Every structure is written in structure tokens, then in C-alpha cells.
Short mmCIF file of N, CA and C in Angstrom, two decimals:
data_model
loop_
_atom_site.label_atom_id
_atom_site.label_comp_id
_atom_site.label_asym_id
_atom_site.label_seq_id
_atom_site.Cartn_x
_atom_site.Cartn_y
_atom_site.Cartn_z
N MET A 281 -47.22 19.58 -39.37
CA MET A 281 -46.07 18.82 -38.89
C MET A 281 -45.91 18.31 -37.41
N ILE A 282 -45.04 17.98 -37.13
CA ILE A 282 -45.17 16.48 -36.21
C ILE A 282 -44.43 17.77 -35.16
N GLY A 283 -43.27 17.80 -35.62
CA GLY A 283 -42.26 18.29 -34.66
C GLY A 283 -40.87 18.68 -34.98
N PRO A 284 -39.75 18.88 -34.36
CA PRO A 284 -38.65 18.82 -35.21
C PRO A 284 -38.62 17.48 -35.45
N ASN A 285 -37.64 17.34 -35.99
CA ASN A 285 -37.02 16.19 -36.68
C ASN A 285 -37.09 15.10 -36.41
N MET A 286 -38.39 14.40 -36.79
CA MET A 286 -38.91 13.06 -36.23
C MET A 286 -38.00 12.21 -36.82
N THR A 287 -37.36 12.34 -37.67
CA THR A 287 -35.80 11.26 -38.34
C THR A 287 -34.96 10.53 -37.77
N ASN A 288 -34.75 11.05 -36.48
CA ASN A 288 -33.35 10.66 -35.63
C ASN A 288 -34.57 9.67 -35.06
N ILE A 289 -35.79 10.03 -34.14
CA ILE A 289 -36.43 9.09 -33.66
C ILE A 289 -37.51 8.07 -33.81
N THR A 290 -37.16 8.12 -35.53
CA THR A 290 -37.39 7.11 -36.36
C THR A 290 -36.43 5.82 -36.49
N ARG A 291 -35.00 6.13 -36.66
CA ARG A 291 -34.30 5.47 -36.58
C ARG A 291 -34.07 4.91 -35.16
N VAL A 292 -33.82 5.81 -34.16
CA VAL A 292 -34.18 5.11 -33.05
C VAL A 292 -34.46 3.70 -32.95
N LEU A 293 -36.16 3.84 -32.80
CA LEU A 293 -36.74 2.87 -33.38
C LEU A 293 -37.06 1.75 -33.91
N SER A 294 -36.55 2.16 -34.82
CA SER A 294 -36.20 1.24 -35.84
C SER A 294 -34.89 0.14 -35.72
N ARG A 295 -34.09 0.98 -35.34
CA ARG A 295 -32.87 -0.15 -34.32
C ARG A 295 -33.36 -0.92 -33.12
N ILE A 296 -33.54 -0.06 -32.78
CA ILE A 296 -34.62 -1.15 -31.53
C ILE A 296 -35.19 -2.55 -31.82
N GLU A 297 -35.79 -2.13 -32.87
CA GLU A 297 -36.90 -3.38 -33.18
C GLU A 297 -35.77 -4.05 -33.67
N GLU A 298 -34.96 -3.47 -34.49
CA GLU A 298 -34.06 -4.26 -35.74
C GLU A 298 -32.95 -5.24 -33.96
N ILE A 299 -32.81 -4.74 -33.35
CA ILE A 299 -31.87 -5.22 -31.86
C ILE A 299 -33.31 -6.27 -31.53
N ASN A 300 -34.53 -5.86 -31.31
CA ASN A 300 -35.34 -6.82 -30.47
C ASN A 300 -35.66 -8.63 -31.45
N ARG A 301 -35.62 -8.02 -32.79
CA ARG A 301 -35.67 -8.94 -33.61
C ARG A 301 -34.39 -10.30 -33.61
N GLN A 302 -33.43 -9.69 -33.01
CA GLN A 302 -32.71 -10.70 -33.25
C GLN A 302 -32.03 -11.06 -31.68
N LEU A 303 -32.39 -10.56 -30.78
CA LEU A 303 -32.16 -11.24 -29.93
C LEU A 303 -33.84 -12.21 -29.35
N MET A 304 -34.88 -11.71 -29.96
CA MET A 304 -36.07 -12.01 -29.29
C MET A 304 -37.03 -12.48 -31.07
N PRO A 305 -36.05 -13.35 -31.73
CA PRO A 305 -37.16 -13.53 -33.12
C PRO A 305 -37.74 -14.32 -32.73
N GLU A 306 -38.48 -15.02 -32.06
CA GLU A 306 -39.69 -15.67 -31.38
C GLU A 306 -40.61 -15.18 -31.26
N LEU A 307 -40.58 -13.95 -30.60
CA LEU A 307 -42.03 -12.90 -31.06
C LEU A 307 -42.67 -12.17 -32.24
N TYR A 308 -40.89 -12.09 -33.43
CA TYR A 308 -41.44 -12.25 -34.39
C TYR A 308 -41.66 -13.04 -35.43
N GLN A 309 -42.10 -14.22 -35.42
CA GLN A 309 -42.34 -14.97 -35.90
C GLN A 309 -43.70 -14.48 -37.06
N ASN A 310 -43.43 -14.70 -38.29
CA ASN A 310 -45.25 -14.73 -39.04
C ASN A 310 -45.70 -13.85 -38.35
N THR A 311 -44.83 -12.91 -37.77
CA THR A 311 -45.92 -11.02 -37.58
C THR A 311 -45.43 -9.71 -38.34
N ALA A 312 -46.40 -9.15 -38.28
CA ALA A 312 -45.97 -8.23 -38.89
C ALA A 312 -45.11 -7.24 -37.86
N PRO A 313 -44.22 -6.63 -38.12
CA PRO A 313 -44.05 -5.43 -37.25
C PRO A 313 -44.35 -4.56 -36.32
N ILE A 314 -43.97 -5.17 -35.16
CA ILE A 314 -44.41 -4.16 -33.81
C ILE A 314 -44.20 -2.98 -34.49
N LYS A 315 -44.86 -1.86 -33.59
CA LYS A 315 -45.42 -0.72 -33.47
C LYS A 315 -45.02 0.04 -32.57
N SER A 316 -44.28 0.79 -31.67
CA SER A 316 -44.20 0.61 -29.61
C SER A 316 -43.82 2.26 -29.66
N LYS A 317 -43.70 2.79 -28.08
CA LYS A 317 -43.37 3.81 -28.30
C LYS A 317 -41.72 3.11 -28.16
N PHE A 318 -40.86 4.76 -27.59
CA PHE A 318 -39.45 4.09 -27.06
C PHE A 318 -39.80 3.53 -26.15
N ALA A 319 -40.82 4.13 -25.03
CA ALA A 319 -39.91 3.25 -23.62
C ALA A 319 -40.32 1.89 -23.34
N ASP A 320 -41.75 1.51 -24.35
CA ASP A 320 -41.86 0.25 -24.65
C ASP A 320 -40.75 -0.73 -24.89
N ALA A 321 -40.78 0.12 -25.93
CA ALA A 321 -39.57 -0.74 -27.03
C ALA A 321 -38.51 -1.22 -26.19
N LEU A 322 -38.13 -0.18 -25.53
CA LEU A 322 -36.26 0.01 -23.78
C LEU A 322 -37.24 -1.47 -23.01
N ASN A 323 -37.99 -1.16 -22.29
CA ASN A 323 -38.83 -1.94 -21.60
C ASN A 323 -38.92 -3.90 -22.00
N GLU A 324 -39.09 -3.34 -23.04
CA GLU A 324 -39.18 -5.13 -23.73
C GLU A 324 -37.46 -5.76 -24.01
N ALA A 325 -37.07 -4.69 -23.57
CA ALA A 325 -35.47 -5.24 -24.13
C ALA A 325 -35.09 -5.20 -22.98
N SER A 326 -34.78 -4.43 -21.86
CA SER A 326 -34.58 -4.91 -20.71
C SER A 326 -35.08 -6.72 -20.63
N ARG A 327 -36.15 -7.47 -20.77
CA ARG A 327 -36.68 -7.79 -19.63
C ARG A 327 -35.90 -9.42 -20.93
N VAL A 328 -35.05 -8.78 -22.31
CA VAL A 328 -34.58 -10.28 -22.63
C VAL A 328 -33.35 -10.97 -21.23
N PRO A 329 -33.27 -11.71 -21.69
CA PRO A 329 -32.52 -12.53 -20.63
C PRO A 329 -31.21 -12.72 -20.92
N ARG A 330 -30.45 -12.18 -19.63
CA ARG A 330 -29.08 -11.34 -20.60
C ARG A 330 -28.35 -13.29 -20.15
N ARG A 331 -27.15 -13.32 -20.68
CA ARG A 331 -26.25 -14.62 -20.45
C ARG A 331 -25.72 -14.53 -19.27
N ALA A 332 -25.07 -15.75 -19.11
CA ALA A 332 -24.09 -15.92 -17.86
C ALA A 332 -23.02 -14.65 -17.86
N GLN A 333 -22.48 -14.50 -17.13
CA GLN A 333 -21.71 -13.17 -16.78
C GLN A 333 -20.86 -13.01 -16.31
N SER A 334 -19.39 -13.28 -16.65
CA SER A 334 -18.46 -13.39 -15.89
C SER A 334 -17.50 -12.02 -14.86
N ASN A 335 -17.43 -12.59 -14.24
CA ASN A 335 -16.12 -11.92 -13.63
C ASN A 335 -14.51 -11.29 -13.40
N ILE A 336 -14.02 -12.64 -14.81
CA ILE A 336 -12.86 -12.46 -15.43
C ILE A 336 -12.34 -10.89 -15.94
N SER A 337 -11.77 -10.21 -15.91
CA SER A 337 -11.09 -8.96 -16.62
C SER A 337 -10.02 -8.81 -16.90
N GLY A 338 -9.89 -8.19 -17.77
CA GLY A 338 -8.31 -7.57 -17.41
C GLY A 338 -7.57 -8.85 -18.16
N LYS A 339 -5.68 -8.91 -17.84
CA LYS A 339 -5.55 -10.29 -18.63
C LYS A 339 -5.52 -11.41 -17.78
N THR A 340 -6.02 -12.49 -19.04
CA THR A 340 -6.09 -14.09 -18.11
C THR A 340 -4.99 -15.14 -19.36
N SER A 341 -5.72 -16.09 -18.88
CA SER A 341 -5.19 -17.25 -19.15
C SER A 341 -6.03 -18.28 -19.47
N TYR A 342 -5.79 -18.76 -20.36
CA TYR A 342 -6.11 -20.49 -21.12
C TYR A 342 -6.87 -21.03 -19.77
N THR A 343 -6.14 -20.80 -18.82
CA THR A 343 -6.71 -21.86 -17.74
C THR A 343 -7.60 -21.54 -16.90
N GLU A 344 -7.72 -20.39 -16.45
CA GLU A 344 -9.17 -19.53 -16.42
C GLU A 344 -10.20 -18.92 -17.45
N LEU A 345 -10.12 -19.80 -18.56
CA LEU A 345 -11.38 -19.69 -19.51
C LEU A 345 -11.11 -20.90 -20.16
N ARG A 346 -10.24 -22.02 -20.11
CA ARG A 346 -10.59 -23.20 -20.18
C ARG A 346 -12.25 -24.23 -20.44
N ASP A 347 -12.92 -23.59 -19.31
CA ASP A 347 -14.11 -24.31 -19.46
C ASP A 347 -15.25 -23.62 -20.65
N ILE A 348 -14.92 -22.30 -20.41
CA ILE A 348 -15.61 -21.44 -21.73
C ILE A 348 -15.49 -21.75 -23.10
N ILE A 349 -14.33 -22.16 -23.64
CA ILE A 349 -13.98 -22.35 -24.55
C ILE A 349 -14.38 -23.93 -24.58
N ASP A 350 -14.19 -24.50 -23.65
CA ASP A 350 -13.93 -25.95 -23.64
C ASP A 350 -15.92 -26.18 -24.55
N GLU A 351 -16.53 -25.33 -23.76
CA GLU A 351 -18.27 -25.38 -23.93
C GLU A 351 -17.98 -24.89 -25.52
N CYS A 352 -17.39 -23.94 -25.61
CA CYS A 352 -17.69 -23.17 -26.83
C CYS A 352 -17.66 -24.37 -28.14
N ALA A 353 -16.04 -24.51 -27.88
CA ALA A 353 -15.40 -25.69 -28.89
C ALA A 353 -16.65 -26.33 -29.49
N GLU A 354 -17.37 -27.44 -28.27
CA GLU A 354 -18.44 -28.19 -28.04
C GLU A 354 -19.42 -27.67 -29.10
N LYS A 355 -19.94 -26.79 -28.38
CA LYS A 355 -21.25 -26.47 -29.05
C LYS A 355 -21.45 -25.83 -30.90
N TYR A 356 -20.24 -25.56 -31.12
CA TYR A 356 -20.10 -24.93 -32.25
C TYR A 356 -19.34 -25.80 -33.32
N ASN A 357 -18.90 -27.32 -32.46
CA ASN A 357 -17.90 -27.70 -33.30
C ASN A 357 -16.73 -27.13 -33.90
N VAL A 358 -16.30 -26.41 -32.55
CA VAL A 358 -14.71 -26.12 -32.81
C VAL A 358 -13.64 -26.91 -32.39
N ASP A 359 -12.70 -26.78 -33.01
CA ASP A 359 -11.41 -27.09 -32.30
C ASP A 359 -11.08 -26.17 -31.35
N ASN A 360 -10.89 -26.25 -29.79
CA ASN A 360 -10.43 -25.74 -28.99
C ASN A 360 -9.20 -25.17 -29.04
N GLU A 361 -8.17 -26.43 -29.61
CA GLU A 361 -6.73 -25.32 -30.11
C GLU A 361 -6.69 -24.32 -30.42
N LEU A 362 -8.19 -24.31 -31.99
CA LEU A 362 -8.28 -23.07 -32.45
C LEU A 362 -8.44 -22.22 -32.12
N ILE A 363 -9.57 -22.22 -31.21
CA ILE A 363 -9.79 -20.81 -30.74
C ILE A 363 -9.14 -20.45 -29.28
N ARG A 364 -8.26 -20.93 -28.70
CA ARG A 364 -6.87 -20.66 -27.94
C ARG A 364 -5.81 -20.30 -29.57
N ALA A 365 -6.10 -20.43 -30.38
CA ALA A 365 -4.61 -19.84 -31.10
C ALA A 365 -5.24 -18.72 -31.39
N MET A 366 -6.54 -18.67 -31.82
CA MET A 366 -7.31 -17.31 -32.51
C MET A 366 -7.69 -16.11 -30.92
N ILE A 367 -7.46 -16.31 -29.93
CA ILE A 367 -7.58 -15.38 -28.63
C ILE A 367 -5.97 -15.26 -28.60
N GLN A 368 -5.75 -15.46 -29.06
CA GLN A 368 -3.85 -15.88 -28.70
C GLN A 368 -3.65 -14.42 -29.13
N VAL A 369 -3.86 -14.23 -30.98
CA VAL A 369 -3.35 -13.81 -32.06
C VAL A 369 -4.24 -12.27 -31.95
N GLU A 370 -5.54 -12.52 -31.57
CA GLU A 370 -6.55 -11.76 -32.02
C GLU A 370 -6.55 -10.23 -30.57
N SER A 371 -6.43 -10.84 -29.00
CA SER A 371 -5.97 -10.32 -28.03
C SER A 371 -5.07 -10.38 -27.34
N GLY A 372 -4.07 -11.33 -27.07
CA GLY A 372 -3.39 -11.48 -26.18
C GLY A 372 -3.97 -11.67 -25.29
N TRP A 373 -5.28 -12.46 -25.17
CA TRP A 373 -5.85 -13.09 -23.64
C TRP A 373 -6.53 -11.66 -23.07
N ASN A 374 -6.27 -10.70 -23.63
CA ASN A 374 -6.42 -9.29 -22.97
C ASN A 374 -8.32 -8.95 -23.21
N THR A 375 -9.07 -9.51 -21.83
CA THR A 375 -10.42 -9.15 -22.29
C THR A 375 -10.77 -7.82 -22.53
N ASP A 376 -10.47 -6.43 -21.87
CA ASP A 376 -10.35 -5.54 -22.39
C ASP A 376 -9.44 -4.78 -23.65
N ALA A 377 -9.34 -5.80 -24.53
CA ALA A 377 -8.72 -5.29 -25.91
C ALA A 377 -9.70 -4.48 -26.38
N VAL A 378 -8.76 -3.72 -27.22
CA VAL A 378 -9.65 -2.77 -28.21
C VAL A 378 -8.42 -2.19 -29.35
N SER A 379 -9.11 -2.59 -30.68
CA SER A 379 -7.91 -2.86 -31.15
C SER A 379 -7.96 -0.80 -32.06
N ASN A 380 -7.28 -0.86 -33.03
CA ASN A 380 -7.40 0.91 -33.02
C ASN A 380 -8.02 0.85 -34.76
N LYS A 381 -9.17 -0.33 -34.74
CA LYS A 381 -9.86 -0.34 -36.17
C LYS A 381 -12.19 -0.36 -35.19
N GLY A 382 -11.82 -0.18 -33.48
CA GLY A 382 -12.92 -0.48 -33.29
C GLY A 382 -13.23 -2.12 -32.44
N ALA A 383 -11.97 -3.58 -32.84
CA ALA A 383 -12.45 -4.36 -32.41
C ALA A 383 -12.40 -4.78 -31.03
N GLN A 384 -13.15 -5.44 -30.72
CA GLN A 384 -13.65 -5.72 -29.03
C GLN A 384 -13.14 -6.84 -28.42
N GLY A 385 -12.96 -7.14 -26.79
CA GLY A 385 -12.69 -8.08 -26.29
C GLY A 385 -11.77 -9.22 -27.06
N LEU A 386 -11.87 -10.76 -26.22
CA LEU A 386 -10.84 -11.35 -26.21
C LEU A 386 -10.49 -11.74 -27.47
N MET A 387 -11.80 -12.18 -28.77
CA MET A 387 -11.85 -12.58 -29.65
C MET A 387 -12.03 -11.31 -31.11
N GLN A 388 -12.03 -9.99 -30.52
CA GLN A 388 -11.76 -9.11 -31.40
C GLN A 388 -13.08 -9.14 -32.05
N LEU A 389 -14.19 -8.84 -31.65
CA LEU A 389 -15.41 -8.57 -32.14
C LEU A 389 -15.33 -6.79 -32.02
N MET A 390 -16.00 -7.10 -33.89
CA MET A 390 -16.49 -5.34 -34.00
C MET A 390 -17.40 -5.77 -33.30
N PRO A 391 -18.51 -4.36 -33.69
CA PRO A 391 -19.45 -3.88 -33.09
C PRO A 391 -20.61 -4.37 -33.82
N ARG A 392 -20.96 -4.26 -34.67
CA ARG A 392 -21.61 -4.92 -35.57
C ARG A 392 -22.00 -6.33 -35.80
N THR A 393 -20.73 -6.54 -36.01
CA THR A 393 -20.71 -8.51 -35.80
C THR A 393 -21.06 -8.86 -34.52
N ALA A 394 -20.45 -8.12 -33.19
CA ALA A 394 -21.42 -8.28 -31.96
C ALA A 394 -22.34 -8.36 -31.85
N ALA A 395 -23.76 -7.48 -32.28
CA ALA A 395 -24.66 -7.11 -32.34
C ALA A 395 -25.76 -8.45 -32.96
N MET A 396 -24.93 -8.51 -34.41
CA MET A 396 -25.41 -9.24 -35.49
C MET A 396 -25.33 -10.81 -34.09
N LEU A 397 -24.50 -11.00 -33.60
CA LEU A 397 -24.03 -12.26 -32.82
C LEU A 397 -24.97 -12.29 -31.58
N GLY A 398 -25.34 -11.57 -31.09
CA GLY A 398 -26.28 -11.49 -29.65
C GLY A 398 -25.43 -10.82 -28.62
N VAL A 399 -24.23 -10.45 -28.99
CA VAL A 399 -23.39 -10.25 -27.97
C VAL A 399 -23.99 -8.88 -27.74
N ILE A 400 -24.18 -9.20 -25.93
CA ILE A 400 -24.03 -7.48 -25.49
C ILE A 400 -22.88 -6.77 -25.03
N ASP A 401 -22.55 -7.62 -24.06
CA ASP A 401 -21.28 -7.08 -23.60
C ASP A 401 -20.24 -7.33 -24.42
N PRO A 402 -19.42 -7.16 -25.30
CA PRO A 402 -18.17 -7.76 -25.93
C PRO A 402 -17.47 -7.68 -25.04
N PHE A 403 -17.20 -7.14 -24.00
CA PHE A 403 -15.40 -7.66 -22.74
C PHE A 403 -16.26 -8.46 -21.65
N ASP A 404 -17.19 -9.29 -21.98
CA ASP A 404 -17.76 -10.17 -20.94
C ASP A 404 -17.29 -10.89 -21.67
N PRO A 405 -16.00 -12.28 -21.17
CA PRO A 405 -15.10 -12.79 -21.77
C PRO A 405 -16.43 -14.21 -22.35
N VAL A 406 -17.25 -14.50 -21.15
CA VAL A 406 -17.94 -15.50 -21.91
C VAL A 406 -19.05 -15.15 -23.21
N GLN A 407 -19.94 -14.27 -22.72
CA GLN A 407 -20.87 -13.39 -24.08
C GLN A 407 -19.49 -13.45 -25.55
N ASN A 408 -18.29 -12.57 -25.32
CA ASN A 408 -17.25 -12.63 -26.47
C ASN A 408 -16.82 -14.07 -27.00
N ILE A 409 -16.21 -14.15 -25.93
CA ILE A 409 -15.79 -16.19 -26.67
C ILE A 409 -17.13 -17.05 -27.40
N GLU A 410 -18.40 -17.00 -26.86
CA GLU A 410 -19.49 -17.87 -27.61
C GLU A 410 -19.73 -16.86 -28.44
N GLY A 411 -19.20 -15.37 -28.85
CA GLY A 411 -20.36 -14.69 -30.40
C GLY A 411 -18.78 -15.65 -31.49
N GLY A 412 -17.85 -15.33 -30.37
CA GLY A 412 -17.01 -15.58 -31.70
C GLY A 412 -16.69 -16.75 -31.85
N VAL A 413 -16.35 -18.15 -31.75
CA VAL A 413 -17.11 -19.47 -31.74
C VAL A 413 -17.58 -19.32 -32.66
N ARG A 414 -18.69 -18.79 -32.65
CA ARG A 414 -20.41 -19.27 -33.49
C ARG A 414 -20.30 -18.00 -34.54
N TYR A 415 -19.56 -17.42 -34.49
CA TYR A 415 -18.97 -16.35 -36.33
C TYR A 415 -17.83 -17.67 -36.43
N ILE A 416 -16.83 -18.17 -36.36
CA ILE A 416 -16.02 -18.67 -37.00
C ILE A 416 -16.27 -20.04 -37.24
N SER A 417 -17.38 -20.81 -36.43
CA SER A 417 -18.12 -21.81 -36.86
C SER A 417 -18.96 -21.24 -38.04
N ASP A 418 -19.51 -20.63 -38.19
CA ASP A 418 -20.31 -19.71 -39.47
C ASP A 418 -19.83 -19.75 -40.10
N LEU A 419 -18.26 -19.23 -40.79
CA LEU A 419 -17.67 -18.93 -41.27
C LEU A 419 -16.97 -20.50 -41.63
N THR A 420 -16.45 -21.16 -40.98
CA THR A 420 -15.65 -22.25 -41.64
C THR A 420 -17.26 -23.12 -42.31
N ASP A 421 -18.42 -23.44 -42.02
CA ASP A 421 -19.28 -23.98 -43.17
C ASP A 421 -19.56 -23.25 -43.85
N LYS A 422 -19.47 -21.82 -44.30
CA LYS A 422 -19.49 -21.44 -45.47
C LYS A 422 -18.57 -21.26 -46.23
N TYR A 423 -17.43 -22.03 -45.93
CA TYR A 423 -16.49 -22.10 -46.80
C TYR A 423 -16.00 -23.60 -46.71
N ARG A 424 -17.07 -24.24 -46.12
CA ARG A 424 -16.86 -25.91 -46.83
C ARG A 424 -16.01 -26.34 -46.02
N GLY A 425 -15.78 -25.55 -44.58
CA GLY A 425 -14.38 -27.02 -43.97
C GLY A 425 -12.91 -25.74 -44.34
N ASN A 426 -13.28 -25.40 -45.22
CA ASN A 426 -12.22 -24.11 -45.42
C ASN A 426 -11.47 -23.32 -44.05
N VAL A 427 -10.98 -24.45 -42.98
CA VAL A 427 -10.45 -22.90 -41.87
C VAL A 427 -9.65 -21.76 -41.90
N GLU A 428 -8.51 -21.88 -43.21
CA GLU A 428 -8.36 -20.88 -43.31
C GLU A 428 -8.91 -19.72 -44.34
N LYS A 429 -9.42 -19.88 -44.91
CA LYS A 429 -10.20 -19.09 -45.98
C LYS A 429 -11.60 -18.13 -44.75
N ALA A 430 -11.53 -19.53 -43.31
CA ALA A 430 -12.92 -18.42 -42.62
C ALA A 430 -11.93 -17.35 -41.38
N LEU A 431 -11.04 -17.81 -41.66
CA LEU A 431 -10.11 -17.41 -40.25
C LEU A 431 -9.91 -15.84 -41.31
N ALA A 432 -9.33 -15.76 -43.05
CA ALA A 432 -9.29 -14.83 -43.86
C ALA A 432 -10.50 -13.76 -43.52
N ALA A 433 -12.15 -14.55 -43.63
CA ALA A 433 -12.95 -13.58 -43.68
C ALA A 433 -13.21 -13.04 -42.16
N TYR A 434 -13.06 -13.90 -41.34
CA TYR A 434 -12.82 -13.50 -39.28
C TYR A 434 -12.43 -12.30 -39.73
N ASN A 435 -10.98 -12.07 -40.43
CA ASN A 435 -9.98 -10.76 -40.58
C ASN A 435 -10.37 -9.75 -41.07
N ALA A 436 -10.52 -10.22 -42.17
CA ALA A 436 -10.93 -8.86 -43.64
C ALA A 436 -12.16 -9.17 -43.68
N GLY A 437 -13.32 -10.00 -43.34
CA GLY A 437 -14.55 -9.85 -43.83
C GLY A 437 -14.90 -10.55 -44.71
N PRO A 438 -16.35 -11.49 -45.20
CA PRO A 438 -16.35 -12.36 -45.62
C PRO A 438 -16.39 -11.90 -47.54
N ALA A 439 -17.40 -10.64 -47.11
CA ALA A 439 -16.47 -10.07 -48.40
C ALA A 439 -15.58 -10.00 -49.65
N ARG A 440 -14.41 -9.96 -48.61
CA ARG A 440 -13.55 -9.19 -49.15
C ARG A 440 -12.95 -10.83 -49.44
N VAL A 441 -13.23 -12.34 -48.72
CA VAL A 441 -13.08 -13.21 -49.23
C VAL A 441 -13.61 -13.59 -49.76
N ASP A 442 -14.49 -13.00 -50.44
CA ASP A 442 -15.75 -13.66 -51.48
C ASP A 442 -15.10 -13.27 -53.12
N SER A 443 -15.02 -11.78 -52.73
CA SER A 443 -14.15 -11.36 -53.88
C SER A 443 -12.74 -11.41 -54.27
N GLY A 444 -12.11 -12.83 -53.53
CA GLY A 444 -10.70 -12.87 -54.03
C GLY A 444 -9.39 -11.61 -53.18
N ASN A 445 -10.24 -10.50 -52.15
CA ASN A 445 -9.01 -9.61 -52.58
C ASN A 445 -8.98 -9.59 -50.49
N ILE A 446 -7.36 -10.62 -50.75
CA ILE A 446 -7.99 -10.59 -48.87
C ILE A 446 -6.20 -10.16 -49.25
N PRO A 447 -6.78 -8.77 -47.74
CA PRO A 447 -5.67 -8.19 -47.71
C PRO A 447 -4.21 -8.83 -47.44
N GLU A 448 -3.13 -8.56 -47.28
CA GLU A 448 -1.62 -8.90 -46.48
C GLU A 448 -1.87 -9.58 -45.24
N VAL A 449 -2.47 -8.24 -44.07
CA VAL A 449 -2.12 -8.45 -43.09
C VAL A 449 -3.48 -9.71 -42.79
N SER A 450 -4.28 -9.55 -43.30
CA SER A 450 -5.30 -11.24 -43.29
C SER A 450 -4.28 -12.39 -43.75
N LYS A 451 -3.78 -12.02 -44.77
CA LYS A 451 -3.02 -13.80 -44.91
C LYS A 451 -1.66 -13.35 -43.52
N ARG A 452 -1.35 -12.86 -43.37
CA ARG A 452 -0.45 -12.96 -42.21
C ARG A 452 -1.25 -13.39 -40.27
N TYR A 453 -2.19 -12.90 -40.53
CA TYR A 453 -2.76 -12.89 -39.30
C TYR A 453 -3.53 -14.79 -39.61
N VAL A 454 -3.68 -15.37 -40.58
CA VAL A 454 -4.37 -16.33 -40.85
C VAL A 454 -2.81 -17.57 -40.66
N LYS A 455 -1.77 -16.74 -41.30
CA LYS A 455 -0.62 -18.02 -41.35
C LYS A 455 0.24 -17.71 -39.29
N ASN A 456 -0.68 -16.77 -38.67
CA ASN A 456 0.40 -16.88 -37.70
C ASN A 456 -0.74 -17.30 -36.73
N ILE A 457 -2.42 -18.01 -37.21
CA ILE A 457 -2.90 -18.64 -35.79
C ILE A 457 -2.79 -20.03 -36.55
N MET A 458 -2.29 -20.28 -37.73
CA MET A 458 -2.58 -21.90 -38.13
C MET A 458 -1.02 -22.28 -37.53
N ALA A 459 0.07 -21.34 -37.36
CA ALA A 459 0.95 -21.70 -36.35
C ALA A 459 0.39 -22.42 -34.98
N ILE A 460 0.60 -20.58 -34.29
CA ILE A 460 -0.02 -21.69 -33.24
C ILE A 460 -1.06 -22.54 -32.92
N TYR A 461 -1.62 -23.05 -34.11
CA TYR A 461 -2.63 -23.90 -34.17
C TYR A 461 -1.79 -25.05 -33.89
N LYS A 462 -1.51 -25.16 -34.94
CA LYS A 462 -0.04 -26.37 -35.51
C LYS A 462 0.45 -26.87 -34.03
N ARG A 463 1.12 -25.70 -33.67
CA ARG A 463 2.22 -26.31 -32.42
C ARG A 463 1.27 -26.68 -31.24
N LEU A 464 -0.16 -25.71 -30.71
CA LEU A 464 -1.31 -26.15 -29.36
C LEU A 464 -1.50 -27.48 -30.31
N ARG A 465 -1.50 -27.93 -31.11
CA ARG A 465 -1.87 -29.88 -31.56
C ARG A 465 -1.20 -30.80 -32.01
N GLU A 466 0.45 -29.64 -31.59
CA GLU A 466 1.03 -31.21 -31.65
C GLU A 466 1.57 -31.69 -30.01
N ALA A 467 1.15 -30.04 -29.24
CA ALA A 467 1.63 -30.07 -27.46
C ALA A 467 0.30 -31.22 -27.29
N GLY A 468 -0.48 -31.60 -27.93
CA GLY A 468 -1.92 -32.53 -27.53
C GLY A 468 -2.47 -32.02 -25.76
#
């Protein structure tokens, strides 16, 4: 017997490897899983280059975030007015927003979604917006350009949309974003 229950340590090591695979996929291409000590894994993770961080926090505005939004809109081929509408509905431009379900930041990323997207700090506007825009872009691709379906999946999860079981709250969410999006586009 190795000692007290090693299951939790094994889980932690597995999770660290999973995070490393997401953050540094180039290290894992065509290789077997790397077995390392916990300290080695933490040291490796600390070498991951951090994204540029913003000093913006709390209640913000489009003016403060325009450059970030425009850069992400271009990078992921998403209309910047759609991003603005999403942020308005999701967080009301509050970088510190946390929903009762645990969604975080401007674009209200769930912790697992944020991790999947490589977002280390969901309260950092740069990381949150980039993660949220990348996610809505991926969903728009998945639903072949159907923005309303992509928005429903962003809110309720792709599994619910795929099953046709879209909750009423998600339908209202889509309707609210589309109304704001339309007004922003008309205002030009």
C-alpha cells in the first residue's frame, strides 16, 4: 500500500495534464502522456506565457473595450455589434459579474468553458472577451451561420440546442440580444 488514499492525487495529476494539453498542445503532439511529479507539472504550467492582461475592472463601457472587441471581432470573424449586444445582456459591462449559476466576467463564461477555451482569468476583459468571441464563433460555425441557434447554445449549451430542448429563458436571451444587435447595426 502506497499510503493514504492516492485517488485524489491521481485526479489532480490527471487534471494538471489535461490543462497542460489545452494550454500547450504542441508539447503533446504525437507523444505518450507525460508522467511527472506534481511540482514538475506546476513548474511547467507556470512557464505558460500569460496573455496580455488589462487593468480594466468593475463597471466598464464599450469605449473602454472597443479595441479589444474590434480585435477579437476581426480575429474570429464575428460582428463587433453582436459582441457588444452579448456583453450588454450577459454582464451589463461589469468585468466582475458572476451569475447565480457561476458564469463569470463580461461574457459570462462558465468555469469549464473558460478552461476549455484556455481562459486563465475570466475576470480579465482581454481573456474573457477573446474566449467568449471564440466560443460564439465556434458555435456559429457549428450551426452553419445560424446566429440565433449559436446564441441559444452559448446560453443553454450545445447539447440542449442539439436535442431541440431550448429553455424559454434561452429563447428570451436570444430575442434580447438580437434586438440590441439590430439597434446597434441600424445606428451604424
